Amino acid sequence: MAVRLVRMPWLGLLLLAAQVAAAQPLTVYYNERPPYAVTQPDGQVHGLTATPAAQALRSAGIEFRWTALPATRQIATIRDGREPACALGWFRNPGREAFARFSKPLYQDRPTVALAAAGSAFAGRRLSEVLATPALVVLVKDHFSYGSYVDALLARIKPIVMSTTVENVQMVQMIARGRADLMFTAEEEAASLLDQAGPEVRHLQVLRFPDMPPGERRHLMCSRAVPAQLMQRLDEALHE
């Protein structure tokens, strides 16, 4: 039997692709990060960023599913852009805007803090002064942003930077073992990180800096495979 080939215009193909993407449940990637995202016994995720994200998605009538994934793999997946997916609670910056779509803000952080050994000479000093300390080693997560102010100071002052792909709890343990002098974190999660990291980190302290501006806003960072119309519905729900 002869098979008849039906040629579809490119516009039709694009519309069909958008319809298929819209019909799939949106994957929302997250990593366990109290108090931003905490998995509940029923499999749902609650927290400072997870709760408003879930409420907005439901309000917009967008079917979604939570999927736990390490932060470095989240950004690689969104950058790849082949599946309709979003990553929870990411800062917006020009480098990420080149490959991702961003929702309206879910939450705004308090000023960023740092964790360091108690008794260090850093307490009460401006961050710009601390980063200029000779031989200072700053522990950072690979491909992470700590907000425009901290990122700009790191780029300008150029302290010794140790980069890692491990999660924040393991980073705290590295600071406790003397692998580096300090690491940055959101003030909201500092106490939780110290609790999770175990008794070996009891000698660490939280550093607050007088020159630190208000914290950055956190968003859903979505792949280009997420249709623009869906992002508009999401933003309208976040604006309500």
mmCIF file of C-alpha atoms in Angstrom:
data_model
loop_
_atom_site.group_PDB
_atom_site.id
_atom_site.type_symbol
_atom_site.label_atom_id
_atom_site.label_comp_id
_atom_site.label_asym_id
_atom_site.label_seq_id
_atom_site.Cartn_x
_atom_site.Cartn_y
_atom_site.Cartn_z
ATOM 1 C CA MET A 1 0.000 0.000 0.000
ATOM 2 C CA ALA A 2 1.407 3.392 -0.902
ATOM 3 C CA VAL A 3 1.977 5.742 1.958
ATOM 4 C CA ARG A 4 0.868 9.275 1.359
ATOM 5 C CA LEU A 5 3.212 11.893 2.797
ATOM 6 C CA VAL A 6 1.510 14.937 4.219
ATOM 7 C CA ARG A 7 3.640 18.026 4.234
ATOM 8 C CA MET A 8 2.989 20.374 7.114
ATOM 9 C CA PRO A 9 4.109 24.013 6.906
ATOM 10 C CA TRP A 10 6.828 25.052 9.353
ATOM 11 C CA LEU A 11 4.358 27.206 11.246
ATOM 12 C CA GLY A 12 2.156 24.175 11.771
ATOM 13 C CA LEU A 13 5.106 22.169 13.052
ATOM 14 C CA LEU A 14 6.007 24.891 15.515
ATOM 15 C CA LEU A 15 2.430 25.132 16.764
ATOM 16 C CA LEU A 16 2.268 21.348 17.136
ATOM 17 C CA ALA A 17 5.527 21.330 19.130
ATOM 18 C CA ALA A 18 4.190 24.046 21.423
ATOM 19 C CA GLN A 19 0.952 22.095 21.966
ATOM 20 C CA VAL A 20 2.865 18.917 22.818
ATOM 21 C CA ALA A 21 5.092 20.798 25.266
ATOM 22 C CA ALA A 22 2.082 22.420 26.900
ATOM 23 C CA ALA A 23 0.371 19.022 27.270
ATOM 24 C CA GLN A 24 3.287 17.527 29.206
ATOM 25 C CA PRO A 25 3.506 18.046 32.980
ATOM 26 C CA LEU A 26 6.081 20.720 33.697
ATOM 27 C CA THR A 27 9.074 19.293 35.567
ATOM 28 C CA VAL A 28 10.128 21.515 38.467
ATOM 29 C CA TYR A 29 13.609 20.651 39.680
ATOM 30 C CA TYR A 30 14.651 21.364 43.253
ATOM 31 C CA ASN A 31 17.138 20.249 45.840
ATOM 32 C CA GLU A 32 16.393 19.747 49.516
ATOM 33 C CA ARG A 33 17.195 23.133 51.008
ATOM 34 C CA PRO A 34 15.452 24.163 54.239
ATOM 35 C CA PRO A 35 13.745 26.585 54.583
ATOM 36 C CA TYR A 36 13.408 27.158 50.815
ATOM 37 C CA ALA A 37 12.339 23.653 49.779
ATOM 38 C CA VAL A 38 11.493 20.742 52.082
ATOM 39 C CA THR A 39 9.929 17.479 50.878
ATOM 40 C CA GLN A 40 6.799 16.502 52.778
ATOM 41 C CA PRO A 41 5.645 12.914 53.550
ATOM 42 C CA ASP A 42 3.064 13.142 50.747
ATOM 43 C CA GLY A 43 5.758 13.991 48.184
ATOM 44 C CA GLN A 44 4.844 17.656 47.919
ATOM 45 C CA VAL A 45 7.480 20.323 48.503
ATOM 46 C CA HIS A 46 6.952 23.302 50.805
ATOM 47 C CA GLY A 47 9.133 26.253 51.718
ATOM 48 C CA LEU A 48 9.929 29.914 51.117
ATOM 49 C CA THR A 49 10.281 29.412 47.353
ATOM 50 C CA ALA A 50 8.516 26.067 46.864
ATOM 51 C CA THR A 51 5.177 27.130 48.364
ATOM 52 C CA PRO A 52 4.623 30.281 46.260
ATOM 53 C CA ALA A 53 5.829 28.429 43.140
ATOM 54 C CA ALA A 54 3.352 25.582 43.671
ATOM 55 C CA GLN A 55 0.497 27.974 44.463
ATOM 56 C CA ALA A 56 1.144 30.004 41.307
ATOM 57 C CA LEU A 57 1.432 26.914 39.072
ATOM 58 C CA ARG A 58 -1.847 25.529 40.403
ATOM 59 C CA SER A 59 -3.564 28.912 40.116
ATOM 60 C CA ALA A 60 -2.420 29.139 36.475
ATOM 61 C CA GLY A 61 -3.757 25.638 35.763
ATOM 62 C CA ILE A 62 -0.284 24.309 34.945
ATOM 63 C CA GLU A 63 0.231 20.619 35.679
ATOM 64 C CA PHE A 64 3.666 19.998 37.202
ATOM 65 C CA ARG A 65 5.749 17.442 39.044
ATOM 66 C CA TRP A 66 8.531 17.923 41.589
ATOM 67 C CA THR A 67 11.845 16.230 40.774
ATOM 68 C CA ALA A 68 14.873 16.334 43.085
ATOM 69 C CA LEU A 69 18.119 17.076 41.258
ATOM 70 C CA PRO A 70 21.522 18.462 42.358
ATOM 71 C CA ALA A 71 22.000 22.160 41.623
ATOM 72 C CA THR A 72 24.778 21.673 39.046
ATOM 73 C CA ARG A 73 22.629 19.250 37.050
ATOM 74 C CA GLN A 74 19.650 21.588 37.266
ATOM 75 C CA ILE A 75 21.479 24.399 35.514
ATOM 76 C CA ALA A 76 22.938 22.005 32.918
ATOM 77 C CA THR A 77 19.452 20.662 32.137
ATOM 78 C CA ILE A 78 17.912 24.117 31.807
ATOM 79 C CA ARG A 79 20.818 25.247 29.630
ATOM 80 C CA ASP A 80 20.357 22.172 27.389
ATOM 81 C CA GLY A 81 16.777 23.302 26.795
ATOM 82 C CA ARG A 82 15.371 20.103 25.325
ATOM 83 C CA GLU A 83 12.620 19.497 27.881
ATOM 84 C CA PRO A 84 9.955 21.785 29.358
ATOM 85 C CA ALA A 85 11.383 22.200 32.856
ATOM 86 C CA CYS A 86 12.041 24.822 35.495
ATOM 87 C CA ALA A 87 14.515 24.998 38.367
ATOM 88 C CA LEU A 88 13.355 26.384 41.697
ATOM 89 C CA GLY A 89 14.722 29.447 43.440
ATOM 90 C CA TRP A 90 17.520 30.691 41.174
ATOM 91 C CA PHE A 91 18.910 34.219 40.960
ATOM 92 C CA ARG A 92 18.465 36.055 37.688
ATOM 93 C CA ASN A 93 21.553 37.427 35.931
ATOM 94 C CA PRO A 94 22.581 38.236 32.334
ATOM 95 C CA GLY A 95 24.540 35.005 31.876
ATOM 96 C CA ARG A 96 21.516 32.869 32.727
ATOM 97 C CA GLU A 97 19.110 35.051 30.755
ATOM 98 C CA ALA A 98 21.060 34.029 27.644
ATOM 99 C CA PHE A 99 19.669 30.477 27.841
ATOM 100 C CA ALA A 100 16.684 30.545 30.234
ATOM 101 C CA ARG A 101 13.322 32.164 30.852
ATOM 102 C CA PHE A 102 12.660 33.571 34.329
ATOM 103 C CA SER A 103 9.405 33.888 36.215
ATOM 104 C CA LYS A 104 8.527 36.885 38.314
ATOM 105 C CA PRO A 105 10.107 36.721 41.792
ATOM 106 C CA LEU A 106 9.041 34.033 44.260
ATOM 107 C CA TYR A 107 10.906 35.457 47.254
ATOM 108 C CA GLN A 108 13.533 38.069 48.174
ATOM 109 C CA ASP A 109 16.401 37.031 50.431
ATOM 110 C CA ARG A 110 17.700 38.832 53.471
ATOM 111 C CA PRO A 111 21.286 40.150 53.102
ATOM 112 C CA THR A 112 23.781 37.372 52.352
ATOM 113 C CA VAL A 113 25.938 36.122 55.244
ATOM 114 C CA ALA A 114 29.057 33.972 55.493
ATOM 115 C CA LEU A 115 30.129 31.030 57.641
ATOM 116 C CA ALA A 116 33.637 31.017 59.105
ATOM 117 C CA ALA A 117 35.540 29.694 62.110
ATOM 118 C CA ALA A 118 34.632 31.363 65.399
ATOM 119 C CA GLY A 119 37.277 33.753 66.655
ATOM 120 C CA SER A 120 38.317 34.812 63.171
ATOM 121 C CA ALA A 121 39.204 38.469 62.649
ATOM 122 C CA PHE A 122 36.347 38.933 60.174
ATOM 123 C CA ALA A 123 33.479 39.767 62.549
ATOM 124 C CA GLY A 124 32.035 43.261 62.107
ATOM 125 C CA ARG A 125 34.198 44.122 59.090
ATOM 126 C CA ARG A 126 33.044 45.136 55.644
ATOM 127 C CA LEU A 127 33.008 42.330 53.105
ATOM 128 C CA SER A 128 35.250 44.327 50.782
ATOM 129 C CA GLU A 129 37.880 44.420 53.545
ATOM 130 C CA VAL A 130 37.506 40.746 54.407
ATOM 131 C CA LEU A 131 37.962 39.631 50.791
ATOM 132 C CA ALA A 132 41.178 41.653 50.600
ATOM 133 C CA THR A 133 42.716 39.646 53.469
ATOM 134 C CA PRO A 134 46.017 38.116 52.239
ATOM 135 C CA ALA A 135 45.821 34.349 51.540
ATOM 136 C CA LEU A 136 42.058 34.264 52.233
ATOM 137 C CA VAL A 137 40.399 31.184 50.666
ATOM 138 C CA VAL A 138 36.724 31.498 49.727
ATOM 139 C CA LEU A 139 34.731 28.318 49.078
ATOM 140 C CA VAL A 140 32.128 28.671 46.307
ATOM 141 C CA LYS A 141 29.826 26.328 44.436
ATOM 142 C CA ASP A 142 30.628 25.839 40.760
ATOM 143 C CA HIS A 143 28.406 27.910 38.397
ATOM 144 C CA PHE A 144 26.661 29.517 41.385
ATOM 145 C CA SER A 145 25.798 33.171 41.907
ATOM 146 C CA TYR A 146 25.894 34.772 45.347
ATOM 147 C CA GLY A 147 24.144 37.912 44.156
ATOM 148 C CA SER A 148 25.408 40.817 42.082
ATOM 149 C CA TYR A 149 27.236 42.545 44.967
ATOM 150 C CA VAL A 150 29.189 39.495 46.151
ATOM 151 C CA ASP A 151 29.885 38.310 42.588
ATOM 152 C CA ALA A 152 31.240 41.743 41.638
ATOM 153 C CA LEU A 153 33.513 41.921 44.715
ATOM 154 C CA LEU A 154 34.900 38.445 44.042
ATOM 155 C CA ALA A 155 35.640 39.439 40.446
ATOM 156 C CA ARG A 156 37.268 42.748 41.417
ATOM 157 C CA ILE A 157 39.266 41.781 44.527
ATOM 158 C CA LYS A 158 40.136 38.270 43.317
ATOM 159 C CA PRO A 159 40.710 36.375 46.576
ATOM 160 C CA ILE A 160 41.765 32.733 46.346
ATOM 161 C CA VAL A 161 38.630 30.851 45.304
ATOM 162 C CA MET A 162 38.078 27.123 45.822
ATOM 163 C CA SER A 163 35.257 25.827 43.632
ATOM 164 C CA THR A 164 33.230 22.689 44.374
ATOM 165 C CA THR A 165 30.170 20.839 43.084
ATOM 166 C CA VAL A 166 29.066 19.406 46.459
ATOM 167 C CA GLU A 167 25.923 20.625 48.200
ATOM 168 C CA ASN A 168 25.874 23.304 50.901
ATOM 169 C CA VAL A 169 25.947 20.923 53.873
ATOM 170 C CA GLN A 170 29.155 19.332 52.600
ATOM 171 C CA MET A 171 30.582 22.806 51.989
ATOM 172 C CA VAL A 172 29.946 23.713 55.640
ATOM 173 C CA GLN A 173 31.851 20.590 56.684
ATOM 174 C CA MET A 174 34.753 21.641 54.442
ATOM 175 C CA ILE A 175 34.894 25.016 56.214
ATOM 176 C CA ALA A 176 34.848 23.244 59.588
ATOM 177 C CA ARG A 177 37.824 21.099 58.518
ATOM 178 C CA GLY A 178 39.838 24.143 57.497
ATOM 179 C CA ARG A 179 39.724 23.504 53.732
ATOM 180 C CA ALA A 180 38.759 27.168 53.207
ATOM 181 C CA ASP A 181 38.227 30.256 55.355
ATOM 182 C CA LEU A 182 34.628 31.148 54.581
ATOM 183 C CA MET A 183 31.612 30.417 52.409
ATOM 184 C CA PHE A 184 28.553 32.480 51.559
ATOM 185 C CA THR A 185 24.989 31.476 52.272
ATOM 186 C CA ALA A 186 21.543 32.974 52.643
ATOM 187 C CA GLU A 187 20.835 34.031 56.199
ATOM 188 C CA GLU A 188 17.548 32.131 56.006
ATOM 189 C CA GLU A 189 19.344 28.791 55.714
ATOM 190 C CA ALA A 190 22.445 29.390 57.861
ATOM 191 C CA ALA A 191 21.061 27.892 61.070
ATOM 192 C CA SER A 192 19.619 24.894 59.226
ATOM 193 C CA LEU A 193 22.940 24.224 57.478
ATOM 194 C CA LEU A 194 24.797 24.229 60.793
ATOM 195 C CA ASP A 195 22.245 21.820 62.278
ATOM 196 C CA GLN A 196 22.423 19.447 59.305
ATOM 197 C CA ALA A 197 26.220 19.452 59.124
ATOM 198 C CA GLY A 198 26.605 17.798 62.546
ATOM 199 C CA PRO A 199 28.580 18.426 65.726
ATOM 200 C CA GLU A 200 31.906 18.992 63.956
ATOM 201 C CA VAL A 201 30.762 22.446 62.821
ATOM 202 C CA ARG A 202 29.847 23.834 66.246
ATOM 203 C CA HIS A 203 32.873 26.121 66.213
ATOM 204 C CA LEU A 204 31.652 28.002 63.128
ATOM 205 C CA GLN A 205 30.015 31.421 63.300
ATOM 206 C CA VAL A 206 27.676 33.427 61.088
ATOM 207 C CA LEU A 207 29.250 36.622 59.737
ATOM 208 C CA ARG A 208 27.126 39.642 58.816
ATOM 209 C CA PHE A 209 28.670 42.480 56.856
ATOM 210 C CA PRO A 210 27.711 46.172 57.248
ATOM 211 C CA ASP A 211 28.175 46.838 53.524
ATOM 212 C CA MET A 212 25.980 43.937 52.357
ATOM 213 C CA PRO A 213 22.890 45.159 50.419
ATOM 214 C CA PRO A 214 19.427 43.535 50.577
ATOM 215 C CA GLY A 215 19.324 40.006 49.223
ATOM 216 C CA GLU A 216 18.562 38.950 45.660
ATOM 217 C CA ARG A 217 15.175 37.840 44.370
ATOM 218 C CA ARG A 218 14.638 34.139 43.649
ATOM 219 C CA HIS A 219 12.774 32.917 40.566
ATOM 220 C CA LEU A 220 11.759 29.852 38.624
ATOM 221 C CA MET A 221 14.474 29.500 35.973
ATOM 222 C CA CYS A 222 12.913 27.716 32.997
ATOM 223 C CA SER A 223 14.244 26.170 29.816
ATOM 224 C CA ARG A 224 13.508 27.640 26.392
ATOM 225 C CA ALA A 225 11.300 24.591 25.780
ATOM 226 C CA VAL A 226 8.751 26.119 28.186
ATOM 227 C CA PRO A 227 6.366 28.096 25.938
ATOM 228 C CA ALA A 228 6.246 31.862 26.394
ATOM 229 C CA GLN A 229 2.455 31.644 26.808
ATOM 230 C CA LEU A 230 2.903 29.327 29.784
ATOM 231 C CA MET A 231 5.410 31.709 31.366
ATOM 232 C CA GLN A 232 2.908 34.542 30.936
ATOM 233 C CA ARG A 233 0.196 32.544 32.730
ATOM 234 C CA LEU A 234 2.636 31.762 35.524
ATOM 235 C CA ASP A 235 3.636 35.408 35.916
ATOM 236 C CA GLU A 236 0.016 36.511 35.997
ATOM 237 C CA ALA A 237 -0.612 34.033 38.812
ATOM 238 C CA LEU A 238 2.449 35.254 40.735
ATOM 239 C CA HIS A 239 1.204 38.840 40.380
ATOM 240 C CA GLU A 240 -2.170 38.035 41.974
#
